[in-house]
Amino acid sequence: MNREKREKCAAAILVVSYGCRGRTMREKTLDRIEADIRNACPEYVVLHAWTSGRLRKKCFEQEGIRIPGVKEAMEELLRRGIRDVAVLPTHVLGGLEYQGMKKELQAFEGRGSRILTGVTLLFSEEDRRKTAKALAAELEPGADEALALVGHGTKDGLDTAYRELDGAFRKLGYGNIFVGAMEGEPDFQSVLDRIRKRNPERVVLAPLMIAAGKHAARDMGGGSSHSWKSRLEEAGFPTVCIMKGMGEYEEIRRIFTRRAEELASFLGMF
């Protein structure tokens, strides 16, 4: 069977991410997630899309690579004759980018596509437990350290997933791992207050982001007086940064791979 005929009877997995600036970081995170899913689900067509128009534009300007948005990716699937689509978001929170993705997908349901959309990384209590367990095992803070995981957050501050992830670490017995957000809650001051009570010898900062991009480099670990690193050091805590996105961690990628397999399985049932 040639490729065109095979695709016409196939279903697809669309991996939707916020996006990533820089080839090296993209290859370490988003590309690896997609490759793992392709290896786990070889019978499915696997495509990607980014929700950030700004990052798609930067990628094209700087590298000449055209990354599709959700609408463009769905149009491509329709052009190939593929209407059964499992959508796997890699978004951490259900913020504006995730909601915008869902809105774009709704238009294609009205055009005959059968779409099964997955949830965000920290959607449920079980999701947060799995993520906390994977991050704790990967980063392993010492007894004399505090680990602060810094997420981007949401402008509206309505998403409680960060606080609930923080609680998941407590339930797993990690009293020295804290979760904070650059926008929304828990903010820097609340994290600092809790670190002070712990009084560690040093603080380790790591991004709670799929890719460690500009926000991680500048707002978390940058040299300006406003970065989390500088403010922690000003408060008297020696601070180091782990500049790795969560997409670099095998156990986090495994969470996405398992979700893709589950979505693909459910897609075949309806």
mmCIF file of C-alpha atoms in Angstrom:
data_model
loop_
_atom_site.group_PDB
_atom_site.id
_atom_site.type_symbol
_atom_site.label_atom_id
_atom_site.label_comp_id
_atom_site.label_asym_id
_atom_site.label_seq_id
_atom_site.Cartn_x
_atom_site.Cartn_y
_atom_site.Cartn_z
ATOM 1 C CA MET A 1 0.000 0.000 0.000
ATOM 2 C CA ASN A 2 1.499 3.367 -0.953
ATOM 3 C CA ARG A 3 1.756 6.235 1.524
ATOM 4 C CA GLU A 4 -1.254 8.152 0.217
ATOM 5 C CA LYS A 5 -3.583 5.138 0.421
ATOM 6 C CA ARG A 6 -2.208 4.141 3.838
ATOM 7 C CA GLU A 7 -2.804 7.624 5.268
ATOM 8 C CA LYS A 8 -6.375 7.727 3.979
ATOM 9 C CA CYS A 9 -7.290 4.832 6.246
ATOM 10 C CA ALA A 10 -5.093 5.975 9.150
ATOM 11 C CA ALA A 11 -5.708 7.987 12.263
ATOM 12 C CA ALA A 12 -3.340 10.647 13.534
ATOM 13 C CA ILE A 13 -1.827 11.848 16.790
ATOM 14 C CA LEU A 14 -1.350 15.620 16.842
ATOM 15 C CA VAL A 15 1.193 16.682 19.467
ATOM 16 C CA VAL A 16 0.408 20.275 20.433
ATOM 17 C CA SER A 17 2.963 22.318 22.372
ATOM 18 C CA TYR A 18 3.352 25.954 23.319
ATOM 19 C CA GLY A 19 6.598 26.084 21.357
ATOM 20 C CA CYS A 20 10.297 26.523 21.967
ATOM 21 C CA ARG A 21 12.977 28.992 20.968
ATOM 22 C CA GLY A 22 16.237 27.512 19.738
ATOM 23 C CA ARG A 23 17.091 24.363 17.819
ATOM 24 C CA THR A 24 19.106 22.726 20.608
ATOM 25 C CA MET A 25 16.391 23.029 23.242
ATOM 26 C CA ARG A 26 13.721 21.936 20.763
ATOM 27 C CA GLU A 27 15.702 18.834 19.875
ATOM 28 C CA LYS A 28 16.158 17.964 23.565
ATOM 29 C CA THR A 29 12.493 18.377 24.479
ATOM 30 C CA LEU A 30 9.673 18.718 21.946
ATOM 31 C CA ASP A 31 11.371 16.665 19.254
ATOM 32 C CA ARG A 32 12.153 13.876 21.729
ATOM 33 C CA ILE A 33 8.578 13.779 22.999
ATOM 34 C CA GLU A 34 7.326 13.486 19.438
ATOM 35 C CA ALA A 35 9.915 10.822 18.567
ATOM 36 C CA ASP A 36 8.960 8.747 21.620
ATOM 37 C CA ILE A 37 5.296 8.918 20.632
ATOM 38 C CA ARG A 38 6.087 7.976 17.045
ATOM 39 C CA ASN A 39 8.058 4.954 18.247
ATOM 40 C CA ALA A 40 5.281 3.899 20.633
ATOM 41 C CA CYS A 41 2.490 4.338 18.068
ATOM 42 C CA PRO A 42 4.001 3.384 14.690
ATOM 43 C CA GLU A 43 0.615 2.722 13.096
ATOM 44 C CA TYR A 44 -0.441 6.366 13.532
ATOM 45 C CA VAL A 45 0.493 9.450 11.570
ATOM 46 C CA VAL A 46 2.190 11.776 14.081
ATOM 47 C CA LEU A 47 2.296 15.532 13.480
ATOM 48 C CA HIS A 48 3.072 18.509 15.693
ATOM 49 C CA ALA A 49 1.739 22.027 16.143
ATOM 50 C CA TRP A 50 2.671 25.020 18.313
ATOM 51 C CA THR A 51 0.117 27.333 19.869
ATOM 52 C CA SER A 52 2.503 30.296 20.159
ATOM 53 C CA GLY A 53 2.388 32.334 16.974
ATOM 54 C CA ARG A 54 5.335 34.409 18.204
ATOM 55 C CA LEU A 55 7.570 31.346 18.586
ATOM 56 C CA ARG A 56 6.464 29.933 15.240
ATOM 57 C CA LYS A 57 7.447 33.230 13.625
ATOM 58 C CA LYS A 58 10.829 33.260 15.425
ATOM 59 C CA CYS A 59 11.538 29.692 14.355
ATOM 60 C CA PHE A 60 10.902 30.569 10.715
ATOM 61 C CA GLU A 61 12.911 33.805 10.833
ATOM 62 C CA GLN A 62 15.902 32.303 12.624
ATOM 63 C CA GLU A 63 15.982 28.760 11.212
ATOM 64 C CA GLY A 64 13.781 28.780 8.131
ATOM 65 C CA ILE A 65 11.598 26.084 9.692
ATOM 66 C CA ARG A 66 7.849 26.554 9.366
ATOM 67 C CA ILE A 67 6.036 25.056 12.363
ATOM 68 C CA PRO A 68 2.262 24.817 11.884
ATOM 69 C CA GLY A 69 -0.303 26.141 14.283
ATOM 70 C CA VAL A 70 -3.257 23.966 15.287
ATOM 71 C CA LYS A 71 -5.401 25.163 12.395
ATOM 72 C CA GLU A 72 -2.649 24.561 9.827
ATOM 73 C CA ALA A 73 -1.893 21.087 11.182
ATOM 74 C CA MET A 74 -5.555 20.082 11.102
ATOM 75 C CA GLU A 75 -5.898 21.404 7.552
ATOM 76 C CA GLU A 76 -2.920 19.258 6.558
ATOM 77 C CA LEU A 77 -4.537 16.164 8.085
ATOM 78 C CA LEU A 78 -7.772 16.845 6.220
ATOM 79 C CA ARG A 79 -5.801 17.299 3.009
ATOM 80 C CA ARG A 80 -4.305 13.837 3.572
ATOM 81 C CA GLY A 81 -7.767 12.408 4.116
ATOM 82 C CA ILE A 82 -7.254 11.826 7.853
ATOM 83 C CA ARG A 83 -10.258 12.715 10.011
ATOM 84 C CA ASP A 84 -9.677 10.664 13.174
ATOM 85 C CA VAL A 85 -7.296 12.679 15.344
ATOM 86 C CA ALA A 86 -6.044 12.180 18.898
ATOM 87 C CA VAL A 87 -4.730 15.516 20.165
ATOM 88 C CA LEU A 88 -2.006 15.305 22.793
ATOM 89 C CA PRO A 89 -1.210 18.658 24.439
ATOM 90 C CA THR A 90 2.108 19.060 26.242
ATOM 91 C CA HIS A 91 0.899 22.184 28.054
ATOM 92 C CA VAL A 92 1.500 22.138 31.809
ATOM 93 C CA LEU A 93 -1.597 24.167 32.755
ATOM 94 C CA GLY A 94 -5.044 24.713 31.306
ATOM 95 C CA GLY A 95 -4.337 28.393 30.578
ATOM 96 C CA LEU A 96 -5.014 30.624 27.604
ATOM 97 C CA GLU A 97 -2.864 28.646 25.148
ATOM 98 C CA TYR A 98 -4.599 25.380 25.979
ATOM 99 C CA GLN A 99 -8.050 26.970 25.836
ATOM 100 C CA GLY A 100 -7.202 28.578 22.508
ATOM 101 C CA MET A 101 -6.156 25.182 21.158
ATOM 102 C CA LYS A 102 -9.504 23.653 22.149
ATOM 103 C CA LYS A 103 -11.383 26.503 20.500
ATOM 104 C CA GLU A 104 -9.506 26.019 17.221
ATOM 105 C CA LEU A 105 -10.207 22.289 17.273
ATOM 106 C CA GLN A 106 -13.954 22.820 17.662
ATOM 107 C CA ALA A 107 -14.156 24.252 14.143
ATOM 108 C CA PHE A 108 -12.877 20.978 12.698
ATOM 109 C CA GLU A 109 -15.405 18.848 14.546
ATOM 110 C CA GLY A 110 -18.004 20.684 12.488
ATOM 111 C CA ARG A 111 -16.156 19.689 9.335
ATOM 112 C CA GLY A 112 -16.450 15.955 9.925
ATOM 113 C CA SER A 113 -13.294 15.294 11.927
ATOM 114 C CA ARG A 114 -13.483 12.987 14.925
ATOM 115 C CA ILE A 115 -11.229 14.571 17.537
ATOM 116 C CA LEU A 116 -10.262 13.225 20.936
ATOM 117 C CA THR A 117 -8.442 15.857 22.980
ATOM 118 C CA GLY A 118 -6.149 15.065 25.900
ATOM 119 C CA VAL A 119 -5.670 17.058 29.083
ATOM 120 C CA THR A 120 -2.773 19.098 30.458
ATOM 121 C CA LEU A 121 0.183 17.604 32.326
ATOM 122 C CA LEU A 122 -1.118 18.626 35.769
ATOM 123 C CA PHE A 123 -4.818 18.082 35.112
ATOM 124 C CA SER A 124 -5.796 15.529 37.767
ATOM 125 C CA GLU A 125 -4.613 14.502 41.209
ATOM 126 C CA GLU A 126 -3.117 11.340 39.742
ATOM 127 C CA ASP A 127 -1.395 13.371 37.008
ATOM 128 C CA ARG A 128 0.164 15.616 39.651
ATOM 129 C CA ARG A 129 1.280 12.624 41.722
ATOM 130 C CA LYS A 130 2.991 11.038 38.722
ATOM 131 C CA THR A 131 4.655 14.313 37.764
ATOM 132 C CA ALA A 132 5.840 14.978 41.318
ATOM 133 C CA LYS A 133 7.255 11.471 41.600
ATOM 134 C CA ALA A 134 9.075 11.778 38.268
ATOM 135 C CA LEU A 135 10.570 15.185 39.088
ATOM 136 C CA ALA A 136 11.647 14.199 42.600
ATOM 137 C CA ALA A 137 13.399 11.102 41.256
ATOM 138 C CA GLU A 138 15.110 13.081 38.512
ATOM 139 C CA LEU A 139 16.262 16.074 40.564
ATOM 140 C CA GLU A 140 16.809 14.407 43.962
ATOM 141 C CA PRO A 141 17.411 17.399 46.275
ATOM 142 C CA GLY A 142 19.755 16.697 49.174
ATOM 143 C CA ALA A 143 18.684 16.926 52.797
ATOM 144 C CA ASP A 144 20.535 20.249 53.131
ATOM 145 C CA GLU A 145 18.986 21.698 49.954
ATOM 146 C CA ALA A 146 15.684 23.237 48.914
ATOM 147 C CA LEU A 147 14.472 22.619 45.371
ATOM 148 C CA ALA A 148 12.239 25.312 43.895
ATOM 149 C CA LEU A 149 10.426 24.409 40.685
ATOM 150 C CA VAL A 150 9.500 27.563 38.800
ATOM 151 C CA GLY A 151 6.643 27.556 36.312
ATOM 152 C CA HIS A 152 5.456 30.249 33.968
ATOM 153 C CA GLY A 153 2.010 30.434 35.565
ATOM 154 C CA THR A 154 -1.137 32.095 34.277
ATOM 155 C CA LYS A 155 -1.992 35.779 34.109
ATOM 156 C CA ASP A 156 -5.442 35.235 35.557
ATOM 157 C CA GLY A 157 -4.035 33.279 38.522
ATOM 158 C CA LEU A 158 -7.066 30.986 38.510
ATOM 159 C CA ASP A 159 -5.260 27.702 37.919
ATOM 160 C CA THR A 160 -4.603 25.909 41.222
ATOM 161 C CA ALA A 161 -2.498 23.123 39.692
ATOM 162 C CA TYR A 162 0.809 24.521 41.001
ATOM 163 C CA ARG A 163 -0.431 24.578 44.589
ATOM 164 C CA GLU A 164 -1.829 21.085 44.194
ATOM 165 C CA LEU A 165 1.468 19.862 42.709
ATOM 166 C CA ASP A 166 3.217 21.368 45.714
ATOM 167 C CA GLY A 167 0.847 19.373 47.902
ATOM 168 C CA ALA A 168 1.647 16.225 45.931
ATOM 169 C CA PHE A 169 5.305 16.610 46.908
ATOM 170 C CA ARG A 170 4.265 16.877 50.565
ATOM 171 C CA LYS A 171 2.221 13.693 50.282
ATOM 172 C CA LEU A 172 5.242 11.911 48.822
ATOM 173 C CA GLY A 173 7.320 13.040 51.799
ATOM 174 C CA TYR A 174 9.336 15.808 50.145
ATOM 175 C CA GLY A 175 9.277 18.738 52.538
ATOM 176 C CA ASN A 176 12.133 20.465 50.717
ATOM 177 C CA ILE A 177 10.554 20.776 47.250
ATOM 178 C CA PHE A 178 8.555 23.923 46.522
ATOM 179 C CA VAL A 179 6.523 25.022 43.500
ATOM 180 C CA GLY A 180 6.258 28.640 42.374
ATOM 181 C CA ALA A 181 5.054 30.704 39.437
ATOM 182 C CA MET A 182 6.414 33.721 37.609
ATOM 183 C CA GLU A 183 2.842 34.840 37.007
ATOM 184 C CA GLY A 184 0.094 34.063 39.486
ATOM 185 C CA GLU A 185 0.440 31.883 42.557
ATOM 186 C CA PRO A 186 2.418 30.698 44.452
ATOM 187 C CA ASP A 187 4.564 33.789 43.837
ATOM 188 C CA PHE A 188 8.218 34.340 44.679
ATOM 189 C CA GLN A 189 7.579 35.795 48.129
ATOM 190 C CA SER A 190 5.472 32.865 49.281
ATOM 191 C CA VAL A 191 8.138 30.421 48.093
ATOM 192 C CA LEU A 192 10.885 32.461 49.788
ATOM 193 C CA ASP A 193 8.963 32.525 53.075
ATOM 194 C CA ARG A 194 8.709 28.730 53.055
ATOM 195 C CA ILE A 195 12.370 28.320 52.136
ATOM 196 C CA ARG A 196 13.338 30.544 55.053
ATOM 197 C CA LYS A 197 11.494 28.253 57.424
ATOM 198 C CA ARG A 198 13.432 25.316 56.000
ATOM 199 C CA ASN A 199 16.726 27.287 56.136
ATOM 200 C CA PRO A 200 18.676 25.116 53.662
ATOM 201 C CA GLU A 201 22.375 25.457 52.958
ATOM 202 C CA ARG A 202 21.583 26.179 49.327
ATOM 203 C CA VAL A 203 18.648 26.443 46.909
ATOM 204 C CA VAL A 204 18.372 24.649 43.573
ATOM 205 C CA LEU A 205 16.139 26.237 40.935
ATOM 206 C CA ALA A 206 14.698 24.242 38.032
ATOM 207 C CA PRO A 207 12.076 25.155 35.409
ATOM 208 C CA LEU A 208 8.602 23.674 35.716
ATOM 209 C CA MET A 209 8.346 24.024 31.943
ATOM 210 C CA ILE A 210 8.530 21.519 29.109
ATOM 211 C CA ALA A 211 11.362 23.510 27.488
ATOM 212 C CA ALA A 212 13.764 25.775 29.383
ATOM 213 C CA GLY A 213 13.462 28.825 27.165
ATOM 214 C CA LYS A 214 13.723 32.570 27.596
ATOM 215 C CA HIS A 215 11.680 32.764 30.779
ATOM 216 C CA ALA A 216 13.831 30.173 32.506
ATOM 217 C CA ALA A 217 17.084 31.760 31.360
ATOM 218 C CA ARG A 218 16.054 35.331 32.135
ATOM 219 C CA ASP A 219 13.374 35.397 34.825
ATOM 220 C CA MET A 220 14.446 32.339 36.806
ATOM 221 C CA GLY A 221 18.209 32.131 36.430
ATOM 222 C CA GLY A 222 19.229 35.445 34.874
ATOM 223 C CA GLY A 223 21.722 37.946 36.239
ATOM 224 C CA SER A 224 19.306 40.835 36.702
ATOM 225 C CA SER A 225 18.201 41.874 40.174
ATOM 226 C CA HIS A 226 14.653 40.733 39.363
ATOM 227 C CA SER A 227 15.441 37.074 38.652
ATOM 228 C CA TRP A 228 14.542 34.401 41.179
ATOM 229 C CA LYS A 229 18.209 33.424 41.481
ATOM 230 C CA SER A 230 19.349 36.970 42.267
ATOM 231 C CA ARG A 231 16.541 37.529 44.772
ATOM 232 C CA LEU A 232 17.269 34.270 46.580
ATOM 233 C CA GLU A 233 20.950 35.149 46.798
ATOM 234 C CA GLU A 234 20.044 38.615 48.056
ATOM 235 C CA ALA A 235 18.025 36.850 50.766
ATOM 236 C CA GLY A 236 21.176 34.967 51.791
ATOM 237 C CA PHE A 237 20.744 31.614 50.048
ATOM 238 C CA PRO A 238 23.471 30.313 47.702
ATOM 239 C CA THR A 239 21.544 29.345 44.576
ATOM 240 C CA VAL A 240 22.258 27.168 41.548
ATOM 241 C CA CYS A 241 20.120 26.594 38.482
ATOM 242 C CA ILE A 242 19.380 23.434 36.517
ATOM 243 C CA MET A 243 18.568 24.715 33.057
ATOM 244 C CA LYS A 244 16.742 21.649 31.768
ATOM 245 C CA GLY A 245 13.189 21.541 30.511
ATOM 246 C CA MET A 246 10.901 18.786 31.735
ATOM 247 C CA GLY A 247 10.866 17.363 28.219
ATOM 248 C CA GLU A 248 14.469 16.274 28.809
ATOM 249 C CA TYR A 249 13.402 13.913 31.599
ATOM 250 C CA GLU A 250 12.621 10.386 30.474
ATOM 251 C CA GLU A 251 9.861 9.802 33.049
ATOM 252 C CA ILE A 252 8.037 12.985 32.049
ATOM 253 C CA ARG A 253 8.248 11.961 28.389
ATOM 254 C CA ARG A 254 6.918 8.547 29.376
ATOM 255 C CA ILE A 255 3.829 10.229 30.846
ATOM 256 C CA PHE A 256 3.129 11.815 27.458
ATOM 257 C CA THR A 257 3.830 8.583 25.596
ATOM 258 C CA ARG A 258 1.384 6.640 27.753
ATOM 259 C CA ARG A 259 -1.244 9.313 27.237
ATOM 260 C CA ALA A 260 -0.755 9.124 23.489
ATOM 261 C CA GLU A 261 -1.238 5.358 23.606
ATOM 262 C CA GLU A 262 -4.396 5.750 25.712
ATOM 263 C CA LEU A 263 -5.839 8.432 23.419
ATOM 264 C CA ALA A 264 -5.088 6.323 20.364
ATOM 265 C CA SER A 265 -6.784 3.342 21.986
ATOM 266 C CA PHE A 266 -9.890 5.360 22.876
ATOM 267 C CA LEU A 267 -9.960 6.911 19.411
ATOM 268 C CA GLY A 268 -10.356 3.451 17.929
ATOM 269 C CA MET A 269 -13.438 2.816 20.060
ATOM 270 C CA PHE A 270 -15.707 5.579 18.818
#
